[in-house]
Amino acid sequence: MTTRIEVMPHNAVPAAIHAVLDPAYERAFPQVGADGTDDSGIEWTSAGEYMVLVWQGEQVAAAAGIIPRTILVDGASVYVGGIGSVLTLPQLRGQGLGKALVRGAYDYLCETLGCDTGMLFCLDALVPFYASMGWQLLDRPLTYQQSDGSHTLRKNNTGDHYMVLPCGDYAFPDGDVDIQGKVW
């Protein structure tokens, strides 16, 4: 069966695709409520600016969002392509579609959007999956915004991690990270 990757603005994704993906997202991320707030109280960005879709034949098999954003690292601007809401439909897992999805999103954010680096957030259990594709775990506090002000994400208080994969020869700088908005 032929696998292909398609990227489109999130607001251009047809309703029929949302009808397939939305229930799968609800099952995959039950800890996140309809308002985008998870069980620990973190408010997540609701949707990416772009949606990456992996098709297997005529069926959508996997999806993720891309959120381009300028963040600050030690006060310097870094243009990141945030990858979030990574999902492979349960019945299609184990076929390499998740890796194809993440690679497709990464290629798009580097080649088309001209980002300095990709960045994603993941739980402990997913670190090896992303690391196998070259993503680098950053072990330093990260500042993010919520409706009640600034917060600091530390892996020991949520189990969440953040990882980067620089585009081309870019080297992710040392220093404090402020993503200038909500986590994705």
mmCIF file with all atom_site columns, C-alpha atoms in Angstrom:
data_model
loop_
_atom_site.group_PDB
_atom_site.id
_atom_site.type_symbol
_atom_site.label_atom_id
_atom_site.label_alt_id
_atom_site.label_comp_id
_atom_site.label_asym_id
_atom_site.label_entity_id
_atom_site.label_seq_id
_atom_site.pdbx_PDB_ins_code
_atom_site.Cartn_x
_atom_site.Cartn_y
_atom_site.Cartn_z
_atom_site.occupancy
_atom_site.B_iso_or_equiv
_atom_site.pdbx_formal_charge
_atom_site.auth_seq_id
_atom_site.auth_comp_id
_atom_site.auth_asym_id
_atom_site.auth_atom_id
_atom_site.pdbx_PDB_model_num
ATOM 1   C CA . MET A 1 1   ? 0.000   0.000  0.000  1.00 0.00 ? 1   MET A CA 1
ATOM 2   C CA . THR A 1 2   ? 1.296   3.454  -0.876 1.00 0.00 ? 2   THR A CA 1
ATOM 3   C CA . THR A 1 3   ? 2.161   5.834  1.965  1.00 0.00 ? 3   THR A CA 1
ATOM 4   C CA . ARG A 1 4   ? 2.229   9.567  1.336  1.00 0.00 ? 4   ARG A CA 1
ATOM 5   C CA . ILE A 1 5   ? 2.624   12.675 3.471  1.00 0.00 ? 5   ILE A CA 1
ATOM 6   C CA . GLU A 1 6   ? 0.571   15.829 3.051  1.00 0.00 ? 6   GLU A CA 1
ATOM 7   C CA . VAL A 1 7   ? 0.880   19.136 4.906  1.00 0.00 ? 7   VAL A CA 1
ATOM 8   C CA . MET A 1 8   ? -1.873  21.740 4.867  1.00 0.00 ? 8   MET A CA 1
ATOM 9   C CA . PRO A 1 9   ? -2.985  24.729 6.911  1.00 0.00 ? 9   PRO A CA 1
ATOM 10  C CA . HIS A 1 10  ? -4.967  23.450 9.887  1.00 0.00 ? 10  HIS A CA 1
ATOM 11  C CA . ASN A 1 11  ? -7.993  25.542 8.925  1.00 0.00 ? 11  ASN A CA 1
ATOM 12  C CA . ALA A 1 12  ? -8.054  23.858 5.475  1.00 0.00 ? 12  ALA A CA 1
ATOM 13  C CA . VAL A 1 13  ? -8.333  20.288 6.800  1.00 0.00 ? 13  VAL A CA 1
ATOM 14  C CA . PRO A 1 14  ? -11.639 18.843 5.543  1.00 0.00 ? 14  PRO A CA 1
ATOM 15  C CA . ALA A 1 15  ? -14.348 17.970 8.062  1.00 0.00 ? 15  ALA A CA 1
ATOM 16  C CA . ALA A 1 16  ? -14.239 14.316 6.946  1.00 0.00 ? 16  ALA A CA 1
ATOM 17  C CA . ILE A 1 17  ? -10.629 14.051 8.127  1.00 0.00 ? 17  ILE A CA 1
ATOM 18  C CA . HIS A 1 18  ? -11.492 15.668 11.467 1.00 0.00 ? 18  HIS A CA 1
ATOM 19  C CA . ALA A 1 19  ? -14.340 13.154 11.804 1.00 0.00 ? 19  ALA A CA 1
ATOM 20  C CA . VAL A 1 20  ? -11.751 10.343 11.683 1.00 0.00 ? 20  VAL A CA 1
ATOM 21  C CA . LEU A 1 21  ? -9.042  12.005 13.769 1.00 0.00 ? 21  LEU A CA 1
ATOM 22  C CA . ASP A 1 22  ? -10.988 13.803 16.523 1.00 0.00 ? 22  ASP A CA 1
ATOM 23  C CA . PRO A 1 23  ? -12.296 10.636 18.247 1.00 0.00 ? 23  PRO A CA 1
ATOM 24  C CA . ALA A 1 24  ? -8.822  9.082  17.986 1.00 0.00 ? 24  ALA A CA 1
ATOM 25  C CA . TYR A 1 25  ? -7.301  12.154 19.646 1.00 0.00 ? 25  TYR A CA 1
ATOM 26  C CA . GLU A 1 26  ? -9.870  11.968 22.453 1.00 0.00 ? 26  GLU A CA 1
ATOM 27  C CA . ARG A 1 27  ? -8.917  8.313  23.085 1.00 0.00 ? 27  ARG A CA 1
ATOM 28  C CA . ALA A 1 28  ? -5.159  8.940  22.792 1.00 0.00 ? 28  ALA A CA 1
ATOM 29  C CA . PHE A 1 29  ? -5.134  12.015 25.054 1.00 0.00 ? 29  PHE A CA 1
ATOM 30  C CA . PRO A 1 30  ? -7.919  11.401 27.608 1.00 0.00 ? 30  PRO A CA 1
ATOM 31  C CA . GLN A 1 31  ? -6.102  13.550 30.177 1.00 0.00 ? 31  GLN A CA 1
ATOM 32  C CA . VAL A 1 32  ? -6.688  16.669 28.046 1.00 0.00 ? 32  VAL A CA 1
ATOM 33  C CA . GLY A 1 33  ? -10.131 18.232 28.323 1.00 0.00 ? 33  GLY A CA 1
ATOM 34  C CA . ALA A 1 34  ? -12.092 20.018 25.620 1.00 0.00 ? 34  ALA A CA 1
ATOM 35  C CA . ASP A 1 35  ? -10.635 23.337 26.831 1.00 0.00 ? 35  ASP A CA 1
ATOM 36  C CA . GLY A 1 36  ? -7.062  22.094 26.206 1.00 0.00 ? 36  GLY A CA 1
ATOM 37  C CA . THR A 1 37  ? -6.186  21.769 29.916 1.00 0.00 ? 37  THR A CA 1
ATOM 38  C CA . ASP A 1 38  ? -4.715  18.460 31.109 1.00 0.00 ? 38  ASP A CA 1
ATOM 39  C CA . ASP A 1 39  ? -5.184  16.673 34.434 1.00 0.00 ? 39  ASP A CA 1
ATOM 40  C CA . SER A 1 40  ? -2.140  18.437 35.912 1.00 0.00 ? 40  SER A CA 1
ATOM 41  C CA . GLY A 1 41  ? -3.605  21.866 35.062 1.00 0.00 ? 41  GLY A CA 1
ATOM 42  C CA . ILE A 1 42  ? -1.342  22.673 32.105 1.00 0.00 ? 42  ILE A CA 1
ATOM 43  C CA . GLU A 1 43  ? -3.082  24.566 29.298 1.00 0.00 ? 43  GLU A CA 1
ATOM 44  C CA . TRP A 1 44  ? -1.898  23.225 25.918 1.00 0.00 ? 44  TRP A CA 1
ATOM 45  C CA . THR A 1 45  ? -2.014  25.033 22.578 1.00 0.00 ? 45  THR A CA 1
ATOM 46  C CA . SER A 1 46  ? -5.136  23.690 20.934 1.00 0.00 ? 46  SER A CA 1
ATOM 47  C CA . ALA A 1 47  ? -4.062  23.218 17.317 1.00 0.00 ? 47  ALA A CA 1
ATOM 48  C CA . GLY A 1 48  ? -1.098  23.677 15.090 1.00 0.00 ? 48  GLY A CA 1
ATOM 49  C CA . GLU A 1 49  ? -0.969  26.206 12.313 1.00 0.00 ? 49  GLU A CA 1
ATOM 50  C CA . TYR A 1 50  ? -0.307  23.309 9.952  1.00 0.00 ? 50  TYR A CA 1
ATOM 51  C CA . MET A 1 51  ? -1.468  19.716 10.016 1.00 0.00 ? 51  MET A CA 1
ATOM 52  C CA . VAL A 1 52  ? 0.737   16.916 8.760  1.00 0.00 ? 52  VAL A CA 1
ATOM 53  C CA . LEU A 1 53  ? -1.164  13.889 7.515  1.00 0.00 ? 53  LEU A CA 1
ATOM 54  C CA . VAL A 1 54  ? 0.172   10.455 6.639  1.00 0.00 ? 54  VAL A CA 1
ATOM 55  C CA . TRP A 1 55  ? -2.005  8.576  4.206  1.00 0.00 ? 55  TRP A CA 1
ATOM 56  C CA . GLN A 1 56  ? -1.936  4.842  3.681  1.00 0.00 ? 56  GLN A CA 1
ATOM 57  C CA . GLY A 1 57  ? -3.675  4.380  0.393  1.00 0.00 ? 57  GLY A CA 1
ATOM 58  C CA . GLU A 1 58  ? -6.859  6.445  0.642  1.00 0.00 ? 58  GLU A CA 1
ATOM 59  C CA . GLN A 1 59  ? -7.034  6.293  4.442  1.00 0.00 ? 59  GLN A CA 1
ATOM 60  C CA . VAL A 1 60  ? -5.593  8.910  6.791  1.00 0.00 ? 60  VAL A CA 1
ATOM 61  C CA . ALA A 1 61  ? -3.343  6.922  9.114  1.00 0.00 ? 61  ALA A CA 1
ATOM 62  C CA . ALA A 1 62  ? -1.471  9.451  11.259 1.00 0.00 ? 62  ALA A CA 1
ATOM 63  C CA . ALA A 1 63  ? -1.465  13.180 11.996 1.00 0.00 ? 63  ALA A CA 1
ATOM 64  C CA . ALA A 1 64  ? 0.452   15.875 13.857 1.00 0.00 ? 64  ALA A CA 1
ATOM 65  C CA . GLY A 1 65  ? 0.379   19.635 14.174 1.00 0.00 ? 65  GLY A CA 1
ATOM 66  C CA . ILE A 1 66  ? 3.161   22.118 13.467 1.00 0.00 ? 66  ILE A CA 1
ATOM 67  C CA . ILE A 1 67  ? 3.306   25.347 15.440 1.00 0.00 ? 67  ILE A CA 1
ATOM 68  C CA . PRO A 1 68  ? 5.923   27.801 14.170 1.00 0.00 ? 68  PRO A CA 1
ATOM 69  C CA . ARG A 1 69  ? 7.008   30.161 16.921 1.00 0.00 ? 69  ARG A CA 1
ATOM 70  C CA . THR A 1 70  ? 9.899   32.389 17.869 1.00 0.00 ? 70  THR A CA 1
ATOM 71  C CA . ILE A 1 71  ? 11.159  31.443 21.310 1.00 0.00 ? 71  ILE A CA 1
ATOM 72  C CA . LEU A 1 72  ? 13.947  32.876 23.431 1.00 0.00 ? 72  LEU A CA 1
ATOM 73  C CA . VAL A 1 73  ? 17.033  30.950 24.488 1.00 0.00 ? 73  VAL A CA 1
ATOM 74  C CA . ASP A 1 74  ? 19.199  32.932 26.880 1.00 0.00 ? 74  ASP A CA 1
ATOM 75  C CA . GLY A 1 75  ? 17.462  36.031 25.494 1.00 0.00 ? 75  GLY A CA 1
ATOM 76  C CA . ALA A 1 76  ? 18.251  35.274 21.817 1.00 0.00 ? 76  ALA A CA 1
ATOM 77  C CA . SER A 1 77  ? 15.496  34.567 19.272 1.00 0.00 ? 77  SER A CA 1
ATOM 78  C CA . VAL A 1 78  ? 15.224  31.040 17.918 1.00 0.00 ? 78  VAL A CA 1
ATOM 79  C CA . TYR A 1 79  ? 12.633  30.158 15.262 1.00 0.00 ? 79  TYR A CA 1
ATOM 80  C CA . VAL A 1 80  ? 11.203  26.756 16.133 1.00 0.00 ? 80  VAL A CA 1
ATOM 81  C CA . GLY A 1 81  ? 8.744   24.468 14.487 1.00 0.00 ? 81  GLY A CA 1
ATOM 82  C CA . GLY A 1 82  ? 6.852   22.893 17.335 1.00 0.00 ? 82  GLY A CA 1
ATOM 83  C CA . ILE A 1 83  ? 5.513   19.425 16.606 1.00 0.00 ? 83  ILE A CA 1
ATOM 84  C CA . GLY A 1 84  ? 2.522   18.423 18.684 1.00 0.00 ? 84  GLY A CA 1
ATOM 85  C CA . SER A 1 85  ? -0.499  16.145 18.858 1.00 0.00 ? 85  SER A CA 1
ATOM 86  C CA . VAL A 1 86  ? 1.395   13.280 17.231 1.00 0.00 ? 86  VAL A CA 1
ATOM 87  C CA . LEU A 1 87  ? -1.040  10.432 16.580 1.00 0.00 ? 87  LEU A CA 1
ATOM 88  C CA . THR A 1 88  ? -1.113  7.185  14.640 1.00 0.00 ? 88  THR A CA 1
ATOM 89  C CA . LEU A 1 89  ? -4.499  5.492  14.451 1.00 0.00 ? 89  LEU A CA 1
ATOM 90  C CA . PRO A 1 90  ? -4.395  2.513  16.849 1.00 0.00 ? 90  PRO A CA 1
ATOM 91  C CA . GLN A 1 91  ? -5.192  -0.120 14.231 1.00 0.00 ? 91  GLN A CA 1
ATOM 92  C CA . LEU A 1 92  ? -2.273  1.087  12.075 1.00 0.00 ? 92  LEU A CA 1
ATOM 93  C CA . ARG A 1 93  ? 0.466   1.257  14.707 1.00 0.00 ? 93  ARG A CA 1
ATOM 94  C CA . GLY A 1 94  ? 3.669   -0.741 14.373 1.00 0.00 ? 94  GLY A CA 1
ATOM 95  C CA . GLN A 1 95  ? 4.080   -0.044 10.654 1.00 0.00 ? 95  GLN A CA 1
ATOM 96  C CA . GLY A 1 96  ? 6.542   2.879  10.849 1.00 0.00 ? 96  GLY A CA 1
ATOM 97  C CA . LEU A 1 97  ? 3.851   5.480  10.177 1.00 0.00 ? 97  LEU A CA 1
ATOM 98  C CA . GLY A 1 98  ? 4.660   7.468  13.337 1.00 0.00 ? 98  GLY A CA 1
ATOM 99  C CA . LYS A 1 99  ? 8.285   7.801  12.289 1.00 0.00 ? 99  LYS A CA 1
ATOM 100 C CA . ALA A 1 100 ? 7.232   8.796  8.768  1.00 0.00 ? 100 ALA A CA 1
ATOM 101 C CA . LEU A 1 101 ? 4.899   11.383 10.298 1.00 0.00 ? 101 LEU A CA 1
ATOM 102 C CA . VAL A 1 102 ? 7.562   12.942 12.525 1.00 0.00 ? 102 VAL A CA 1
ATOM 103 C CA . ARG A 1 103 ? 10.142  12.933 9.715  1.00 0.00 ? 103 ARG A CA 1
ATOM 104 C CA . GLY A 1 104 ? 7.644   14.545 7.342  1.00 0.00 ? 104 GLY A CA 1
ATOM 105 C CA . ALA A 1 105 ? 6.790   17.234 9.883  1.00 0.00 ? 105 ALA A CA 1
ATOM 106 C CA . TYR A 1 106 ? 10.477  17.873 10.560 1.00 0.00 ? 106 TYR A CA 1
ATOM 107 C CA . ASP A 1 107 ? 11.307  18.135 6.852  1.00 0.00 ? 107 ASP A CA 1
ATOM 108 C CA . TYR A 1 108 ? 8.461   20.610 6.352  1.00 0.00 ? 108 TYR A CA 1
ATOM 109 C CA . LEU A 1 109 ? 9.421   22.846 9.260  1.00 0.00 ? 109 LEU A CA 1
ATOM 110 C CA . CYS A 1 110 ? 13.078  22.916 8.201  1.00 0.00 ? 110 CYS A CA 1
ATOM 111 C CA . GLU A 1 111 ? 12.760  23.062 4.424  1.00 0.00 ? 111 GLU A CA 1
ATOM 112 C CA . THR A 1 112 ? 9.508   24.950 3.859  1.00 0.00 ? 112 THR A CA 1
ATOM 113 C CA . LEU A 1 113 ? 9.112   27.078 6.978  1.00 0.00 ? 113 LEU A CA 1
ATOM 114 C CA . GLY A 1 114 ? 12.843  27.791 7.405  1.00 0.00 ? 114 GLY A CA 1
ATOM 115 C CA . CYS A 1 115 ? 12.882  27.031 11.138 1.00 0.00 ? 115 CYS A CA 1
ATOM 116 C CA . ASP A 1 116 ? 16.137  26.852 13.078 1.00 0.00 ? 116 ASP A CA 1
ATOM 117 C CA . THR A 1 117 ? 15.063  23.703 14.895 1.00 0.00 ? 117 THR A CA 1
ATOM 118 C CA . GLY A 1 118 ? 12.200  21.378 15.613 1.00 0.00 ? 118 GLY A CA 1
ATOM 119 C CA . MET A 1 119 ? 10.912  21.114 19.174 1.00 0.00 ? 119 MET A CA 1
ATOM 120 C CA . LEU A 1 120 ? 8.439   18.745 20.785 1.00 0.00 ? 120 LEU A CA 1
ATOM 121 C CA . PHE A 1 121 ? 7.138   17.746 24.186 1.00 0.00 ? 121 PHE A CA 1
ATOM 122 C CA . CYS A 1 122 ? 6.717   14.121 25.202 1.00 0.00 ? 122 CYS A CA 1
ATOM 123 C CA . LEU A 1 123 ? 6.250   11.806 28.160 1.00 0.00 ? 123 LEU A CA 1
ATOM 124 C CA . ASP A 1 124 ? 8.971   9.558  29.592 1.00 0.00 ? 124 ASP A CA 1
ATOM 125 C CA . ALA A 1 125 ? 7.833   6.534  27.603 1.00 0.00 ? 125 ALA A CA 1
ATOM 126 C CA . LEU A 1 126 ? 8.216   8.319  24.241 1.00 0.00 ? 126 LEU A CA 1
ATOM 127 C CA . VAL A 1 127 ? 11.750  9.652  24.729 1.00 0.00 ? 127 VAL A CA 1
ATOM 128 C CA . PRO A 1 128 ? 13.354  6.509  23.186 1.00 0.00 ? 128 PRO A CA 1
ATOM 129 C CA . PHE A 1 129 ? 11.050  6.729  20.131 1.00 0.00 ? 129 PHE A CA 1
ATOM 130 C CA . TYR A 1 130 ? 12.075  10.312 19.362 1.00 0.00 ? 130 TYR A CA 1
ATOM 131 C CA . ALA A 1 131 ? 15.715  9.757  20.333 1.00 0.00 ? 131 ALA A CA 1
ATOM 132 C CA . SER A 1 132 ? 15.897  6.941  17.766 1.00 0.00 ? 132 SER A CA 1
ATOM 133 C CA . MET A 1 133 ? 15.285  9.604  15.101 1.00 0.00 ? 133 MET A CA 1
ATOM 134 C CA . GLY A 1 134 ? 17.966  11.951 16.433 1.00 0.00 ? 134 GLY A CA 1
ATOM 135 C CA . TRP A 1 135 ? 15.877  14.165 18.720 1.00 0.00 ? 135 TRP A CA 1
ATOM 136 C CA . GLN A 1 136 ? 17.913  15.490 21.651 1.00 0.00 ? 136 GLN A CA 1
ATOM 137 C CA . LEU A 1 137 ? 16.533  15.660 25.179 1.00 0.00 ? 137 LEU A CA 1
ATOM 138 C CA . LEU A 1 138 ? 17.085  19.013 26.883 1.00 0.00 ? 138 LEU A CA 1
ATOM 139 C CA . ASP A 1 139 ? 17.420  18.789 30.631 1.00 0.00 ? 139 ASP A CA 1
ATOM 140 C CA . ARG A 1 140 ? 16.905  22.383 31.705 1.00 0.00 ? 140 ARG A CA 1
ATOM 141 C CA . PRO A 1 141 ? 13.914  24.351 32.941 1.00 0.00 ? 141 PRO A CA 1
ATOM 142 C CA . LEU A 1 142 ? 11.587  25.805 30.337 1.00 0.00 ? 142 LEU A CA 1
ATOM 143 C CA . THR A 1 143 ? 9.363   28.853 30.858 1.00 0.00 ? 143 THR A CA 1
ATOM 144 C CA . TYR A 1 144 ? 5.890   28.801 29.308 1.00 0.00 ? 144 TYR A CA 1
ATOM 145 C CA . GLN A 1 145 ? 2.763   30.934 29.597 1.00 0.00 ? 145 GLN A CA 1
ATOM 146 C CA . GLN A 1 146 ? -0.622  30.086 31.052 1.00 0.00 ? 146 GLN A CA 1
ATOM 147 C CA . SER A 1 147 ? -3.694  32.203 31.591 1.00 0.00 ? 147 SER A CA 1
ATOM 148 C CA . ASP A 1 148 ? -2.475  32.979 35.118 1.00 0.00 ? 148 ASP A CA 1
ATOM 149 C CA . GLY A 1 149 ? 1.087   33.953 34.097 1.00 0.00 ? 149 GLY A CA 1
ATOM 150 C CA . SER A 1 150 ? 4.496   32.345 33.599 1.00 0.00 ? 150 SER A CA 1
ATOM 151 C CA . HIS A 1 151 ? 5.316   28.809 34.729 1.00 0.00 ? 151 HIS A CA 1
ATOM 152 C CA . THR A 1 152 ? 8.387   26.609 34.621 1.00 0.00 ? 152 THR A CA 1
ATOM 153 C CA . LEU A 1 153 ? 8.285   23.112 33.197 1.00 0.00 ? 153 LEU A CA 1
ATOM 154 C CA . ARG A 1 154 ? 10.623  20.717 34.932 1.00 0.00 ? 154 ARG A CA 1
ATOM 155 C CA . LYS A 1 155 ? 10.510  17.052 34.066 1.00 0.00 ? 155 LYS A CA 1
ATOM 156 C CA . ASN A 1 156 ? 10.355  16.101 37.740 1.00 0.00 ? 156 ASN A CA 1
ATOM 157 C CA . ASN A 1 157 ? 7.048   17.910 38.281 1.00 0.00 ? 157 ASN A CA 1
ATOM 158 C CA . THR A 1 158 ? 5.086   16.597 35.293 1.00 0.00 ? 158 THR A CA 1
ATOM 159 C CA . GLY A 1 159 ? 6.937   13.683 33.668 1.00 0.00 ? 159 GLY A CA 1
ATOM 160 C CA . ASP A 1 160 ? 7.062   15.807 30.534 1.00 0.00 ? 160 ASP A CA 1
ATOM 161 C CA . HIS A 1 161 ? 10.226  16.295 28.545 1.00 0.00 ? 161 HIS A CA 1
ATOM 162 C CA . TYR A 1 162 ? 11.127  18.521 25.673 1.00 0.00 ? 162 TYR A CA 1
ATOM 163 C CA . MET A 1 163 ? 13.367  17.605 22.812 1.00 0.00 ? 163 MET A CA 1
ATOM 164 C CA . VAL A 1 164 ? 14.924  19.420 19.869 1.00 0.00 ? 164 VAL A CA 1
ATOM 165 C CA . LEU A 1 165 ? 16.291  18.415 16.481 1.00 0.00 ? 165 LEU A CA 1
ATOM 166 C CA . PRO A 1 166 ? 18.191  21.290 14.860 1.00 0.00 ? 166 PRO A CA 1
ATOM 167 C CA . CYS A 1 167 ? 17.774  21.925 11.142 1.00 0.00 ? 167 CYS A CA 1
ATOM 168 C CA . GLY A 1 168 ? 20.906  21.651 9.021  1.00 0.00 ? 168 GLY A CA 1
ATOM 169 C CA . ASP A 1 169 ? 24.010  22.914 10.788 1.00 0.00 ? 169 ASP A CA 1
ATOM 170 C CA . TYR A 1 170 ? 22.119  24.909 13.415 1.00 0.00 ? 170 TYR A CA 1
ATOM 171 C CA . ALA A 1 171 ? 23.302  24.293 16.981 1.00 0.00 ? 171 ALA A CA 1
ATOM 172 C CA . PHE A 1 172 ? 20.645  24.771 19.656 1.00 0.00 ? 172 PHE A CA 1
ATOM 173 C CA . PRO A 1 173 ? 22.100  27.358 22.060 1.00 0.00 ? 173 PRO A CA 1
ATOM 174 C CA . ASP A 1 174 ? 22.806  26.910 25.736 1.00 0.00 ? 174 ASP A CA 1
ATOM 175 C CA . GLY A 1 175 ? 20.806  28.908 28.257 1.00 0.00 ? 175 GLY A CA 1
ATOM 176 C CA . ASP A 1 176 ? 17.363  29.391 29.687 1.00 0.00 ? 176 ASP A CA 1
ATOM 177 C CA . VAL A 1 177 ? 14.450  28.547 27.375 1.00 0.00 ? 177 VAL A CA 1
ATOM 178 C CA . ASP A 1 178 ? 11.267  30.630 27.188 1.00 0.00 ? 178 ASP A CA 1
ATOM 179 C CA . ILE A 1 179 ? 8.789   29.387 24.587 1.00 0.00 ? 179 ILE A CA 1
ATOM 180 C CA . GLN A 1 180 ? 6.820   32.649 24.643 1.00 0.00 ? 180 GLN A CA 1
ATOM 181 C CA . GLY A 1 181 ? 3.414   31.009 24.939 1.00 0.00 ? 181 GLY A CA 1
ATOM 182 C CA . LYS A 1 182 ? 1.643   27.802 25.845 1.00 0.00 ? 182 LYS A CA 1
ATOM 183 C CA . VAL A 1 183 ? 3.217   24.366 25.466 1.00 0.00 ? 183 VAL A CA 1
ATOM 184 C CA . TRP A 1 184 ? 2.207   22.347 22.455 1.00 0.00 ? 184 TRP A CA 1
#
